[in-house]
Coordinates of C-alpha atoms in Angstrom, one line a residue:
M1 CA 14.0 -15.0 17.6
K2 CA 13.7 -17.2 14.6
N3 CA 17.0 -18.5 13.2
K4 CA 16.3 -18.4 9.5
I5 CA 17.5 -16.5 6.4
T6 CA 15.1 -13.5 6.4
R7 CA 15.8 -9.9 6.8
R8 CA 14.2 -10.0 10.2
G9 CA 15.9 -13.2 11.2
F10 CA 19.4 -11.9 10.6
I11 CA 19.8 -9.2 13.3
K12 CA 23.5 -9.5 14.0
T13 CA 25.3 -6.9 12.1
A14 CA 29.0 -7.1 11.6
G15 CA 31.6 -4.4 11.7
V16 CA 34.2 -4.3 8.9
A17 CA 37.9 -4.7 9.6
V18 CA 39.7 -4.2 6.3
S19 CA 43.0 -5.3 7.9
A20 CA 41.6 -8.8 8.5
A21 CA 42.4 -11.7 6.2
I22 CA 40.7 -11.4 2.8
I23 CA 39.3 -14.4 0.9
V24 CA 41.0 -15.0 -2.5
P25 CA 39.5 -12.6 -5.1
T26 CA 36.9 -14.0 -7.5
A27 CA 37.1 -13.9 -11.3
F28 CA 35.1 -10.8 -11.2
D29 CA 37.6 -9.0 -8.9
I30 CA 40.5 -10.0 -11.2
E31 CA 38.6 -8.9 -14.3
S32 CA 38.0 -5.5 -12.8
I33 CA 41.7 -4.9 -12.5
V34 CA 42.2 -4.7 -16.3
Q35 CA 38.9 -2.9 -17.0
A36 CA 38.7 0.8 -18.0
A37 CA 37.3 3.4 -15.7
P38 CA 33.9 2.5 -14.4
V39 CA 30.9 3.5 -16.4
M40 CA 28.5 6.0 -14.8
R41 CA 24.8 5.3 -14.3
R42 CA 23.3 8.8 -14.7
S43 CA 20.1 10.3 -13.4
I44 CA 17.3 10.1 -15.9
A45 CA 16.4 13.7 -15.0
G46 CA 19.4 14.9 -17.0
L47 CA 18.6 12.9 -20.1
T48 CA 16.2 13.4 -23.1
A49 CA 14.7 11.0 -25.7
S50 CA 17.7 11.9 -28.0
S51 CA 20.4 11.3 -25.4
P52 CA 22.8 8.5 -26.5
T53 CA 21.9 6.4 -23.4
I54 CA 18.2 6.5 -24.2
V55 CA 18.7 5.8 -27.9
S56 CA 20.9 2.8 -27.1
Y57 CA 18.3 1.5 -24.6
R58 CA 15.5 1.8 -27.2
N59 CA 17.6 0.1 -29.9
A60 CA 18.6 -2.8 -27.6
I61 CA 15.0 -3.4 -26.4
T62 CA 13.8 -3.5 -30.0
A63 CA 16.5 -6.1 -30.8
M64 CA 15.7 -8.1 -27.8
K65 CA 12.0 -8.2 -28.5
A66 CA 12.7 -9.6 -31.9
L67 CA 14.2 -12.7 -30.4
P68 CA 12.1 -15.7 -29.1
D69 CA 11.5 -15.9 -25.4
S70 CA 13.6 -19.1 -25.4
N71 CA 16.7 -17.1 -26.1
P72 CA 18.4 -16.1 -22.9
I73 CA 19.3 -12.6 -24.2
S74 CA 15.8 -11.8 -25.4
W75 CA 13.4 -9.4 -23.7
G76 CA 11.0 -12.1 -22.7
Y77 CA 13.6 -14.4 -21.2
Q78 CA 15.2 -11.6 -19.2
A79 CA 11.8 -10.5 -17.8
G80 CA 11.1 -14.2 -17.0
I81 CA 14.2 -14.4 -14.9
H82 CA 12.6 -11.9 -12.6
A83 CA 9.1 -13.5 -12.7
S84 CA 6.5 -14.8 -15.1
S85 CA 2.8 -15.2 -14.9
G86 CA 2.8 -18.8 -15.9
G87 CA 5.4 -20.2 -13.5
G88 CA 8.0 -22.7 -14.5
G89 CA 9.5 -21.7 -17.8
F90 CA 13.1 -21.8 -18.7
P91 CA 16.3 -22.1 -16.6
A92 CA 16.6 -19.3 -14.0
W93 CA 13.1 -18.1 -14.5
N94 CA 11.0 -16.9 -11.5
T95 CA 14.1 -16.6 -9.3
C96 CA 13.7 -13.0 -8.1
E97 CA 14.2 -12.4 -4.4
H98 CA 11.6 -10.2 -2.7
H99 CA 11.1 -9.7 1.0
T100 CA 14.0 -12.0 1.7
F101 CA 17.5 -11.4 2.9
F102 CA 18.8 -11.4 -0.7
F103 CA 16.6 -8.6 -2.1
W104 CA 19.4 -6.1 -2.7
S105 CA 22.1 -8.5 -3.8
W106 CA 19.9 -10.5 -6.2
H107 CA 18.7 -7.4 -8.0
R108 CA 22.2 -6.0 -8.2
M109 CA 23.3 -9.2 -10.0
Y110 CA 20.2 -9.1 -12.2
L111 CA 20.8 -5.5 -13.3
Y112 CA 24.5 -6.2 -13.9
W113 CA 24.0 -8.9 -16.4
F114 CA 21.0 -7.2 -18.0
E115 CA 23.1 -4.1 -18.5
R116 CA 25.8 -6.1 -20.3
I117 CA 23.1 -7.6 -22.5
I118 CA 21.8 -4.1 -23.4
R119 CA 25.3 -3.1 -24.2
K120 CA 25.8 -6.0 -26.6
H121 CA 22.4 -5.5 -28.4
S122 CA 22.9 -1.7 -28.7
G123 CA 26.5 -1.8 -29.8
D124 CA 27.2 0.9 -27.3
A125 CA 30.3 -0.1 -25.3
N126 CA 29.8 2.7 -22.8
F127 CA 26.1 2.1 -22.1
A128 CA 25.0 2.3 -18.5
L129 CA 21.5 2.1 -17.2
P130 CA 20.1 5.4 -15.9
F131 CA 18.3 5.7 -12.6
W132 CA 15.0 7.3 -11.7
N133 CA 15.5 9.5 -8.6
Y134 CA 11.9 10.0 -7.7
S135 CA 13.0 11.1 -4.2
A136 CA 14.7 14.3 -5.5
G137 CA 12.0 16.5 -3.8
T138 CA 10.2 17.9 -6.8
L139 CA 6.8 17.2 -8.4
A140 CA 8.6 16.6 -11.7
S141 CA 10.9 14.0 -10.2
R142 CA 7.8 11.9 -9.1
K143 CA 6.4 11.8 -12.6
I144 CA 7.4 9.1 -15.0
P145 CA 10.2 10.4 -17.2
A146 CA 8.8 11.9 -20.4
M147 CA 10.6 9.5 -22.8
F148 CA 8.8 6.6 -21.1
R149 CA 5.4 8.3 -21.6
D150 CA 5.7 8.5 -25.4
S151 CA 3.1 6.0 -26.7
S152 CA 5.1 5.6 -30.0
S153 CA 8.2 4.5 -28.2
V154 CA 9.3 1.0 -27.2
L155 CA 9.8 2.5 -23.7
F156 CA 6.1 2.9 -23.3
A157 CA 4.1 0.3 -21.4
S158 CA 0.7 -0.4 -19.8
R159 CA 0.5 1.8 -16.6
K160 CA -2.0 3.9 -14.7
A161 CA -3.4 6.3 -17.3
A162 CA -2.6 9.4 -15.3
M163 CA 1.0 8.3 -14.8
N164 CA 1.4 7.8 -18.6
N165 CA -0.2 11.0 -19.6
G166 CA 1.8 13.2 -17.2
T167 CA -1.0 14.4 -14.9
G168 CA -0.1 11.8 -12.3
A169 CA 2.8 11.6 -9.9
L170 CA 3.9 9.3 -7.2
L171 CA 2.8 10.2 -3.7
T172 CA 5.3 12.1 -1.6
S173 CA 5.0 9.5 1.1
A174 CA 5.7 6.7 -1.5
V175 CA 9.2 8.0 -2.2
N176 CA 10.3 9.0 1.3
T177 CA 13.5 7.1 2.1
S178 CA 14.1 8.5 5.6
A179 CA 12.8 5.5 7.5
G180 CA 15.1 3.1 5.7
M181 CA 18.1 5.4 5.7
S182 CA 17.9 5.8 9.4
E183 CA 18.2 2.1 10.1
T184 CA 21.7 0.9 10.9
D185 CA 21.0 -2.8 10.7
F186 CA 21.3 -4.3 7.2
G187 CA 18.2 -6.4 7.4
D188 CA 16.0 -3.6 8.7
G189 CA 17.4 -1.0 6.3
Q190 CA 16.9 -3.3 3.3
E191 CA 13.4 -4.2 4.5
S192 CA 12.3 -0.7 5.0
L193 CA 13.6 0.6 1.7
E194 CA 12.1 -2.4 -0.1
S195 CA 8.7 -1.4 1.3
T196 CA 9.1 2.3 0.7
P197 CA 10.0 3.3 -1.9
H198 CA 10.4 0.1 -3.8
D199 CA 7.0 -1.5 -3.4
D200 CA 5.2 1.8 -3.2
V201 CA 6.6 2.9 -6.6
H202 CA 5.6 -0.4 -8.2
V203 CA 2.0 0.1 -7.0
G204 CA 2.0 3.8 -7.8
V205 CA 3.0 3.2 -11.4
G206 CA 0.5 0.4 -11.8
G207 CA -0.2 -1.6 -14.9
G208 CA 2.4 -4.2 -15.5
M209 CA 4.6 -2.7 -12.9
G210 CA 2.0 -3.3 -10.3
S211 CA 2.4 -7.0 -10.3
V212 CA 5.7 -8.9 -9.7
A213 CA 4.8 -11.4 -12.5
T214 CA 4.8 -8.7 -15.2
A215 CA 6.9 -5.9 -13.7
A216 CA 10.1 -6.7 -15.6
K217 CA 8.4 -6.4 -19.0
D218 CA 8.2 -2.7 -18.5
P219 CA 11.4 -0.8 -19.5
L220 CA 10.8 1.5 -16.5
F221 CA 11.4 -1.4 -14.2
Y222 CA 15.2 -1.3 -14.7
I223 CA 15.4 2.4 -14.2
H224 CA 13.4 2.1 -11.0
H225 CA 15.7 -0.7 -9.7
C226 CA 18.8 1.2 -10.6
N227 CA 17.6 3.7 -8.0
I228 CA 17.0 1.0 -5.4
D229 CA 20.5 -0.3 -6.1
R230 CA 21.9 3.2 -5.7
L231 CA 20.1 3.5 -2.3
W232 CA 22.1 0.5 -1.1
N233 CA 25.3 2.4 -1.8
L234 CA 23.9 5.6 -0.2
W235 CA 22.8 3.6 2.9
L236 CA 26.2 2.2 3.4
A237 CA 27.9 5.5 2.8
Q238 CA 26.2 7.0 5.9
G239 CA 28.5 4.9 8.2
G240 CA 27.4 4.7 11.8
G241 CA 28.0 0.9 11.9
R242 CA 26.1 0.2 8.6
T243 CA 27.6 -2.8 6.8
N244 CA 26.7 -5.7 4.6
P245 CA 26.1 -9.0 6.4
L246 CA 29.7 -10.1 6.0
S247 CA 29.6 -12.7 8.7
H248 CA 26.7 -14.5 7.2
T249 CA 27.9 -17.4 5.1
Q250 CA 24.8 -18.0 3.1
W251 CA 24.4 -14.4 2.1
K252 CA 28.0 -14.2 1.0
N253 CA 28.2 -17.5 -0.9
K254 CA 24.8 -18.5 -2.2
K255 CA 25.0 -18.7 -6.0
F256 CA 22.3 -17.3 -8.3
T257 CA 22.0 -18.1 -12.0
F258 CA 21.9 -15.5 -14.8
F259 CA 23.1 -15.2 -18.4
D260 CA 25.8 -13.1 -19.9
E261 CA 25.6 -11.1 -23.1
N262 CA 26.4 -14.1 -25.2
G263 CA 23.7 -16.2 -23.7
A264 CA 26.1 -18.3 -21.6
E265 CA 24.9 -19.3 -18.1
V266 CA 26.8 -17.6 -15.3
K267 CA 26.5 -17.8 -11.5
M268 CA 27.2 -15.0 -9.0
S269 CA 27.2 -14.6 -5.2
G270 CA 27.0 -11.8 -2.7
C271 CA 30.8 -11.7 -2.3
Q272 CA 31.0 -10.7 -5.9
V273 CA 28.8 -7.6 -5.7
L274 CA 30.0 -5.9 -2.6
R275 CA 31.9 -3.1 -4.4
A276 CA 30.0 -2.0 -7.5
A277 CA 32.8 0.2 -8.9
A278 CA 35.7 -2.3 -8.4
Q279 CA 33.9 -5.6 -9.1
L280 CA 31.1 -4.6 -11.5
N281 CA 32.6 -1.5 -13.1
Y282 CA 29.9 1.1 -12.5
T283 CA 29.2 4.1 -10.3
Y284 CA 26.2 6.4 -9.9
E285 CA 26.1 10.1 -10.8
S286 CA 26.7 12.4 -7.8
E287 CA 27.0 9.5 -5.3
P288 CA 29.6 9.7 -2.4
T289 CA 32.6 7.5 -2.5
Q290 CA 31.5 3.9 -2.5
V291 CA 32.2 2.0 0.6
K292 CA 34.8 -0.8 0.1
Q293 CA 33.8 -3.9 1.9
F294 CA 35.3 -7.4 1.6
C295 CA 34.3 -11.0 2.4
L296 CA 36.5 -11.6 5.4
N297 CA 37.3 -15.0 6.9
I298 CA 36.4 -13.9 10.5
I299 CA 34.3 -11.0 11.6
L300 CA 33.2 -10.4 15.2
P301 CA 30.0 -8.2 15.4
P302 CA 30.6 -5.2 17.6
F303 CA 26.9 -4.9 18.4
I304 CA 23.7 -6.8 18.1
F305 CA 20.0 -5.9 17.9
Q306 CA 17.6 -7.4 20.4
R307 CA 13.8 -7.4 20.1
E308 CA 11.4 -7.6 23.0
I309 CA 7.6 -7.9 22.6
L310 CA 6.0 -5.1 24.5
F311 CA 2.4 -6.2 23.9
R312 CA 0.2 -7.7 21.2
V313 CA -2.3 -5.1 19.9
P314 CA -5.8 -6.2 20.9
M315 CA -7.7 -6.4 17.6
Q316 CA -9.8 -8.8 15.6
P317 CA -8.6 -9.6 12.0
M318 CA -9.8 -6.8 9.9
T319 CA -10.4 -6.0 6.2
L320 CA -9.2 -2.9 4.5
R321 CA -11.0 -1.6 1.5
S322 CA -11.3 2.0 0.1
E323 CA -12.3 3.8 3.2
K324 CA -10.2 5.4 6.0
M325 CA -10.2 3.1 9.0
T326 CA -9.2 3.7 12.6
I327 CA -8.6 1.2 15.4
S328 CA -7.8 2.0 19.0
M329 CA -5.0 0.5 21.1
D330 CA -5.5 0.3 24.9
I331 CA -2.3 1.8 26.3
R332 CA -3.2 2.1 30.0
P333 CA -0.9 -0.8 31.2
F334 CA 2.1 0.6 29.2
R335 CA 1.6 4.3 29.2
Q336 CA 4.5 5.2 31.5
R337 CA 6.9 2.8 29.8
L338 CA 5.9 4.0 26.4
T339 CA 6.6 7.6 27.4
T340 CA 10.1 6.6 28.6
L341 CA 10.9 4.4 25.6
A342 CA 9.6 7.0 23.0
A343 CA 12.2 9.5 24.3
S344 CA 15.0 7.0 24.3
T345 CA 17.9 7.4 21.8
R346 CA 18.8 3.7 22.2
D347 CA 15.4 2.0 22.0
D348 CA 13.0 1.9 19.0
I349 CA 9.3 1.2 19.5
I350 CA 8.2 -0.8 16.5
L351 CA 4.6 -1.6 15.4
E352 CA 4.6 -4.9 13.5
V353 CA 1.5 -5.4 11.3
E354 CA 1.3 -9.1 10.5
N355 CA -0.4 -11.6 8.1
V356 CA -1.4 -9.0 5.5
E357 CA -2.8 -10.5 2.3
A358 CA -5.1 -9.9 -0.7
D359 CA -6.4 -12.2 -3.4
R360 CA -5.0 -9.9 -6.2
P361 CA -3.0 -6.6 -6.3
P362 CA -5.1 -3.9 -4.5
G363 CA -3.4 -1.1 -6.5
V364 CA -3.4 1.3 -3.6
T365 CA -1.0 2.5 -0.9
Y366 CA -2.2 2.7 2.7
E367 CA -0.7 5.5 4.8
I368 CA -0.4 4.6 8.5
Y369 CA -0.8 7.2 11.3
V370 CA -0.4 6.6 15.0
G371 CA -2.0 9.1 17.5
L372 CA -3.6 11.2 14.8
P373 CA -6.2 13.5 16.4
A374 CA -9.8 12.8 15.2
D375 CA -10.1 16.3 13.8
A376 CA -6.7 16.3 12.0
E377 CA -6.2 15.8 8.3
P378 CA -3.9 12.9 7.5
D379 CA -0.7 14.4 6.2
P380 CA 2.6 12.5 5.8
K381 CA 4.4 15.6 7.0
S382 CA 2.8 15.4 10.4
P383 CA 4.6 13.7 13.3
F384 CA 1.8 11.1 13.5
Y385 CA 2.7 9.6 10.1
V386 CA 4.7 6.4 10.5
G387 CA 4.9 4.8 7.1
N388 CA 3.1 3.0 4.2
M389 CA 1.7 -0.4 3.4
S390 CA 1.8 -1.5 -0.3
L391 CA 1.3 -5.1 -1.4
F392 CA 3.8 -6.2 -4.0
S393 CA 5.0 -9.8 -4.4
T394 CA 4.3 -11.0 -0.8
G395 CA 0.8 -11.0 0.5
I396 CA -0.9 -11.5 -3.0
R397 CA -2.4 -14.9 -3.6
S398 CA -2.7 -14.5 -7.3
D399 CA 1.1 -14.1 -7.7
T400 CA 2.3 -17.6 -8.3
H401 CA 6.0 -17.0 -9.1
H402 CA 6.9 -18.2 -5.6
Q403 CA 5.2 -20.0 -2.8
F404 CA 2.7 -17.7 -1.1
K405 CA 3.6 -15.9 2.1
P406 CA 1.7 -13.1 3.9
A407 CA 3.1 -9.7 4.0
R408 CA 4.4 -8.0 7.2
F409 CA 5.2 -4.4 7.8
S410 CA 7.3 -2.5 10.4
F411 CA 6.8 1.1 11.6
R412 CA 9.0 3.0 14.0
L413 CA 6.8 4.8 16.4
N414 CA 9.1 7.0 18.6
R415 CA 8.3 10.3 16.9
A416 CA 4.6 9.7 16.7
L417 CA 4.3 8.5 20.3
N418 CA 6.3 11.5 21.6
A419 CA 3.7 13.8 19.9
A420 CA 0.6 11.7 20.7
L421 CA 1.3 10.9 24.4
K422 CA 1.2 14.5 25.3
S423 CA -2.6 14.5 24.9
A424 CA -3.7 10.9 24.5
G425 CA -6.1 9.3 26.9
D426 CA -6.4 5.6 27.6
T427 CA -6.3 4.6 24.0
M428 CA -4.1 5.4 21.0
P429 CA -5.7 5.5 17.5
V430 CA -4.1 3.8 14.5
T431 CA -5.5 5.4 11.4
I432 CA -5.2 3.7 8.0
V433 CA -5.7 5.9 4.9
P434 CA -6.0 4.4 1.4
R435 CA -4.2 6.5 -1.2
D436 CA -3.6 6.4 -5.0
I437 CA -1.3 8.7 -6.8
E438 CA -1.2 12.5 -7.0
I439 CA -3.2 14.1 -9.7
D440 CA -2.1 17.7 -10.6
G441 CA -0.1 17.7 -7.4
R442 CA -2.8 16.5 -5.0
P443 CA -3.1 13.1 -3.4
T444 CA -6.2 11.1 -4.5
A445 CA -8.2 8.6 -2.5
G446 CA -7.3 5.0 -3.2
Q447 CA -9.9 2.7 -4.7
S448 CA -8.8 -0.8 -3.7
Q449 CA -9.1 -3.5 -6.4
S450 CA -9.2 -6.2 -3.8
D451 CA -9.9 -6.6 -0.1
V452 CA -6.8 -6.5 2.1
R453 CA -7.0 -8.7 5.2
V454 CA -4.9 -7.9 8.3
G455 CA -4.4 -10.7 10.8
G456 CA -2.9 -8.8 13.7
A457 CA -0.3 -6.4 15.1
V458 CA 2.3 -6.5 17.8
M459 CA 4.3 -3.7 19.5
T460 CA 8.0 -4.5 20.0
I461 CA 11.1 -2.8 21.3
K462 CA 14.3 -2.9 19.3
R463 CA 17.4 -2.3 21.3
R464 CA 21.0 -2.0 20.1
R465 CA 23.7 -3.1 22.5
R466 CA 27.4 -3.9 22.4
R467 CA 28.5 -7.5 22.6

């Protein structure tokens, strides 16, 4: 196992002992003691274009866009902190964390300071960013909120035409959080939820949101990321051993640079964003009680996750375009073991798809099925569906905000194998289906804007055990 700071590399997950010694509170902890009750980030579904929150957001964006990009509290500067198309730029530009161990924590910090800047520009002391809960289970929830589709509004931006005109909706599979929520390891949970729904939503909305270099210029970006931040709280609230990586020194203490509402440079670390309500003064509408975690001096992990390579999938590097593709895995040497493992409650069988890359954003989502019968229609409600692949930030050579690295995807196979092994022969099909968005409630075929190259795949076992 590689010993580096990645979501995969950090597989030791620490339990939380509140009674242990606590590090001295930061300035942000002390500040929160004298703050008023936390503001609430509300669901966008309960707001209209005339709601005070939306009016304040529009007013602030207009004021920010009137400032030069060199001003840290301007719209251009704030978007550049996330990423820019030109590279370089001003202090703190192009510092977003994607597909790293700091994805959740960096974006929480970014939203926190951005929200304070919006509050200053709008003059609304109670302003809180709303969140877009596209996983609410309705067709309406998967459509871009109406106030962002008004072409006369500052909230409007370049996106896929059908998404902007209201006929388009995000794929059901693109907003399914069940895979990530079922993970109990921080790195695996964060990784899964960054892929789906985070990356899938960016690709589904398209336009500026479809590329990391331009995504933060769209006002919808911040509403989307509020929901991703909310999912972090919801993931922790499930319990079952879920915790932030509190024994990881770099995750806790690495400082990232932002700017406050007065344009002054500030730095923030993971220890300062563990408890959103207490440290950052916000909650989410209808969320359960936030989990209170602390940066402890000593934590002994009660369990660890081990990975074992079962076999490398025999395949040549392949290219995905706009057609459905099926490859076959020879499972004869492993059939009996696969049957046993698939039924296990302790072991997860994981398909790792490696070295995925494209020259530019493909603009499609690939649904992945394992064991899908040849005569069956691909349906994400079927037991053969294992997850999605969408390229956003990693795997895209035209994105220059960070050093290029290929994308990698993980899919838990237990359910699919349990269904497929009952009738499978010597081979197991892996079916890859390109999808775009839904139009009038029906999924559409994906038309890839760039070839997607896949280098290989490996099947592994992930096992949880006590120390």
